PDB file of C-alpha atoms in Angstrom:
ATOM      1  CA  MET Y 240      -9.774 -16.744  -1.200  1.00  0.00           C
ATOM      2  CA  ASN Y 241      -9.165 -16.402   2.585  1.00  0.00           C
ATOM      3  CA  ARG Y 242     -11.080 -13.312   3.720  1.00  0.00           C
ATOM      4  CA  ALA Y 243     -10.534 -11.125   6.757  1.00  0.00           C
ATOM      5  CA  THR Y 244     -12.078  -7.832   7.983  1.00  0.00           C
ATOM      6  CA  VAL Y 245     -10.534  -4.659   9.709  1.00  0.00           C
ATOM      7  CA  ARG Y 246     -12.537  -2.100  11.527  1.00  0.00           C
ATOM      8  CA  LEU Y 247     -10.994   1.491  10.987  1.00  0.00           C
ATOM      9  CA  THR Y 248     -11.982   4.946  12.072  1.00  0.00           C
ATOM     10  CA  PHE Y 249     -12.470   7.767   9.420  1.00  0.00           C
ATOM     11  CA  GLU Y 250      -8.871   9.083  10.400  1.00  0.00           C
ATOM     12  CA  ALA Y 251      -7.267   5.729   9.776  1.00  0.00           C
ATOM     13  CA  ARG Y 252      -9.250   5.155   6.542  1.00  0.00           C
ATOM     14  CA  SER Y 253      -7.786   8.328   5.296  1.00  0.00           C
ATOM     15  CA  LYS Y 254      -4.067   7.462   5.801  1.00  0.00           C
ATOM     16  CA  SER Y 255      -2.002   6.355   2.927  1.00  0.00           C
ATOM     17  CA  ARG Y 256       0.403   4.288   5.038  1.00  0.00           C
ATOM     18  CA  LEU Y 257      -0.746   2.357   8.272  1.00  0.00           C
ATOM     19  CA  LEU Y 258       0.195  -0.535  10.395  1.00  0.00           C
ATOM     20  CA  LEU Y 259      -3.019  -2.256  11.558  1.00  0.00           C
ATOM     21  CA  THR Y 260      -4.470  -5.385  13.181  1.00  0.00           C
ATOM     22  CA  LEU Y 261      -7.195  -7.282  11.322  1.00  0.00           C
ATOM     23  CA  ASP Y 262     -10.070  -8.470  13.430  1.00  0.00           C
ATOM     24  CA  ASP Y 263      -8.554 -11.929  13.630  1.00  0.00           C
ATOM     25  CA  GLY Y 264      -5.443 -10.649  15.050  1.00  0.00           C
ATOM     26  CA  GLU Y 265      -3.029 -10.769  12.187  1.00  0.00           C
ATOM     27  CA  ARG Y 266      -1.029  -7.714  11.521  1.00  0.00           C
ATOM     28  CA  ALA Y 267      -0.826  -6.162   8.075  1.00  0.00           C
ATOM     29  CA  ALA Y 268       0.563  -2.925   6.507  1.00  0.00           C
ATOM     30  CA  LEU Y 269      -1.634  -0.621   4.248  1.00  0.00           C
ATOM     31  CA  VAL Y 270      -0.206   1.184   1.567  1.00  0.00           C
ATOM     32  CA  LEU Y 271      -2.434   3.192  -0.683  1.00  0.00           C
ATOM     33  CA  GLU Y 272      -1.927   6.234  -3.021  1.00  0.00           C
ATOM     34  CA  ARG Y 273      -1.997   9.543  -1.269  1.00  0.00           C
ATOM     35  CA  GLY Y 274      -5.451  11.133  -1.002  1.00  0.00           C
ATOM     36  CA  ARG Y 275      -7.449   7.933  -1.283  1.00  0.00           C
ATOM     37  CA  VAL Y 276      -9.982   7.319   1.400  1.00  0.00           C
ATOM     38  CA  LEU Y 277     -11.266   3.881   2.223  1.00  0.00           C
ATOM     39  CA  HIS Y 278     -15.060   3.445   2.873  1.00  0.00           C
ATOM     40  CA  GLY Y 279     -16.949   0.884   4.612  1.00  0.00           C
ATOM     41  CA  GLY Y 280     -17.341  -2.201   2.349  1.00  0.00           C
ATOM     42  CA  ASP Y 281     -14.359  -1.608   0.285  1.00  0.00           C
ATOM     43  CA  ARG Y 282     -12.042  -4.506   0.114  1.00  0.00           C
ATOM     44  CA  VAL Y 283      -8.215  -4.557  -0.337  1.00  0.00           C
ATOM     45  CA  VAL Y 284      -6.113  -7.492  -1.038  1.00  0.00           C
ATOM     46  CA  THR Y 285      -2.676  -8.407   0.704  1.00  0.00           C
ATOM     47  CA  GLN Y 286       0.395  -9.286  -1.222  1.00  0.00           C
ATOM     48  CA  GLU Y 287      -0.409 -12.907  -0.104  1.00  0.00           C
ATOM     49  CA  GLY Y 288      -3.741 -12.824  -1.866  1.00  0.00           C
ATOM     50  CA  ARG Y 289      -5.923 -12.536   1.161  1.00  0.00           C
ATOM     51  CA  GLU Y 290      -9.039 -10.239   0.813  1.00  0.00           C
ATOM     52  CA  VAL Y 291      -9.739  -7.850   3.528  1.00  0.00           C
ATOM     53  CA  GLU Y 292     -12.895  -6.076   3.808  1.00  0.00           C
ATOM     54  CA  VAL Y 293     -12.865  -2.680   5.548  1.00  0.00           C
ATOM     55  CA  ILE Y 294     -15.546  -1.887   8.152  1.00  0.00           C
ATOM     56  CA  ALA Y 295     -16.212   1.647   9.159  1.00  0.00           C
ATOM     57  CA  ALA Y 296     -15.801   1.837  12.839  1.00  0.00           C
ATOM     58  CA  GLU Y 297     -18.532   3.408  14.944  1.00  0.00           C
ATOM     59  CA  GLU Y 298     -17.488   6.844  16.124  1.00  0.00           C
ATOM     60  CA  ALA Y 299     -18.925   9.440  18.393  1.00  0.00           C
ATOM     61  CA  LEU Y 300     -20.034  12.279  16.323  1.00  0.00           C
ATOM     62  CA  LEU Y 301     -21.514  15.752  16.971  1.00  0.00           C
ATOM     63  CA  GLU Y 302     -24.338  16.965  14.379  1.00  0.00           C
ATOM     64  CA  ALA Y 303     -24.638  20.657  14.255  1.00  0.00           C
ATOM     65  CA  CYS Y 304     -27.822  21.978  12.632  1.00  0.00           C
ATOM     66  CA  SER Y 305     -29.289  25.289  11.333  1.00  0.00           C
ATOM     67  CA  ALA Y 306     -32.076  26.283   8.820  1.00  0.00           C
ATOM     68  CA  ASP Y 307     -29.721  29.185   7.979  1.00  0.00           C
ATOM     69  CA  PRO Y 308     -27.564  28.028   5.075  1.00  0.00           C
ATOM     70  CA  LEU Y 309     -25.085  30.865   5.519  1.00  0.00           C
ATOM     71  CA  LEU Y 310     -24.531  29.814   8.896  1.00  0.00           C
ATOM     72  CA  ILE Y 311     -23.956  26.210   8.112  1.00  0.00           C
ATOM     73  CA  ALA Y 312     -21.345  27.449   5.251  1.00  0.00           C
ATOM     74  CA  ARG Y 313     -19.716  29.569   7.914  1.00  0.00           C
ATOM     75  CA  ALA Y 314     -19.480  26.769  10.302  1.00  0.00           C
ATOM     76  CA  ALA Y 315     -18.101  24.424   7.673  1.00  0.00           C
ATOM     77  CA  TYR Y 316     -15.427  27.063   6.739  1.00  0.00           C
ATOM     78  CA  HIS Y 317     -14.343  27.346  10.399  1.00  0.00           C
ATOM     79  CA  LEU Y 318     -14.139  23.575  10.914  1.00  0.00           C
ATOM     80  CA  GLY Y 319     -12.273  23.130   7.804  1.00  0.00           C
ATOM     81  CA  ASN Y 320      -9.960  26.095   8.612  1.00  0.00           C
ATOM     82  CA  ARG Y 321      -9.368  23.914  11.849  1.00  0.00           C
ATOM     83  CA  HIS Y 322      -8.546  20.895   9.795  1.00  0.00           C
ATOM     84  CA  VAL Y 323     -11.530  19.133  11.187  1.00  0.00           C
ATOM     85  CA  ALA Y 324     -13.087  16.475   8.923  1.00  0.00           C
ATOM     86  CA  VAL Y 325     -16.654  17.450   8.610  1.00  0.00           C
ATOM     87  CA  GLN Y 326     -19.510  15.794   6.619  1.00  0.00           C
ATOM     88  CA  VAL Y 327     -21.675  18.594   4.999  1.00  0.00           C
ATOM     89  CA  MET Y 328     -25.345  17.916   4.435  1.00  0.00           C
ATOM     90  CA  SER Y 329     -28.309  20.132   3.798  1.00  0.00           C
ATOM     91  CA  GLY Y 330     -28.721  22.049   7.038  1.00  0.00           C
ATOM     92  CA  ARG Y 331     -26.440  20.138   9.134  1.00  0.00           C
ATOM     93  CA  LEU Y 332     -22.838  19.319   9.755  1.00  0.00           C
ATOM     94  CA  ARG Y 333     -21.297  16.247  11.279  1.00  0.00           C
ATOM     95  CA  PHE Y 334     -17.837  15.880  12.856  1.00  0.00           C
ATOM     96  CA  LEU Y 335     -16.101  13.989  15.746  1.00  0.00           C
ATOM     97  CA  ASN Y 336     -17.404  14.561  19.253  1.00  0.00           C
ATOM     98  CA  ASP Y 337     -15.058  16.998  20.979  1.00  0.00           C
ATOM     99  CA  HIS Y 338     -16.128  19.226  23.930  1.00  0.00           C
ATOM    100  CA  VAL Y 339     -14.283  22.268  22.484  1.00  0.00           C
ATOM    101  CA  LEU Y 340     -16.106  22.074  19.224  1.00  0.00           C
ATOM    102  CA  ALA Y 341     -19.331  21.436  21.010  1.00  0.00           C
ATOM    103  CA  ARG Y 342     -18.939  24.723  22.902  1.00  0.00           C
ATOM    104  CA  TRP Y 343     -17.963  26.456  19.724  1.00  0.00           C
ATOM    105  CA  SER Y 344     -20.949  25.261  17.761  1.00  0.00           C
ATOM    106  CA  ARG Y 345     -23.200  26.455  20.558  1.00  0.00           C
ATOM    107  CA  SER Y 346     -21.361  29.898  20.491  1.00  0.00           C
ATOM    108  CA  LEU Y 347     -22.584  30.241  16.699  1.00  0.00           C
ATOM    109  CA  ASP Y 348     -26.372  29.532  17.654  1.00  0.00           C
ATOM    110  CA  LEU Y 349     -26.158  26.101  16.100  1.00  0.00           C
ATOM    111  CA  ARG Y 350     -28.366  23.466  17.598  1.00  0.00           C
ATOM    112  CA  TYR Y 351     -26.327  20.210  18.022  1.00  0.00           C
ATOM    113  CA  ARG Y 352     -26.769  16.777  19.249  1.00  0.00           C
ATOM    114  CA  ARG Y 353     -24.523  13.775  19.792  1.00  0.00           C
TER     115      ARG Y 353
END
């Protein structure tokens, strides 16, 4: 089977319909059921039978940290309320690097790093 790869950001991997360019330059259309998120390592097959491996593109992230679980929960709530994709972990949150969100996280007394 002829294999190809495509590098996609989280936002692109979250879309149900997307025109994309494979790493070899070939163009393709991606059509998925709504709500499905592709992950790095997932494989999709084109109508022509070509297998395409999805690679999670590197993205600049901010990581906000606190030992206070209530502060982490509050920050996660506010990020979600702003429709920001956020990864929630014990004592920390990760989200796309944005100067406005970095300033905001400092205002909540969260430690953050890029």
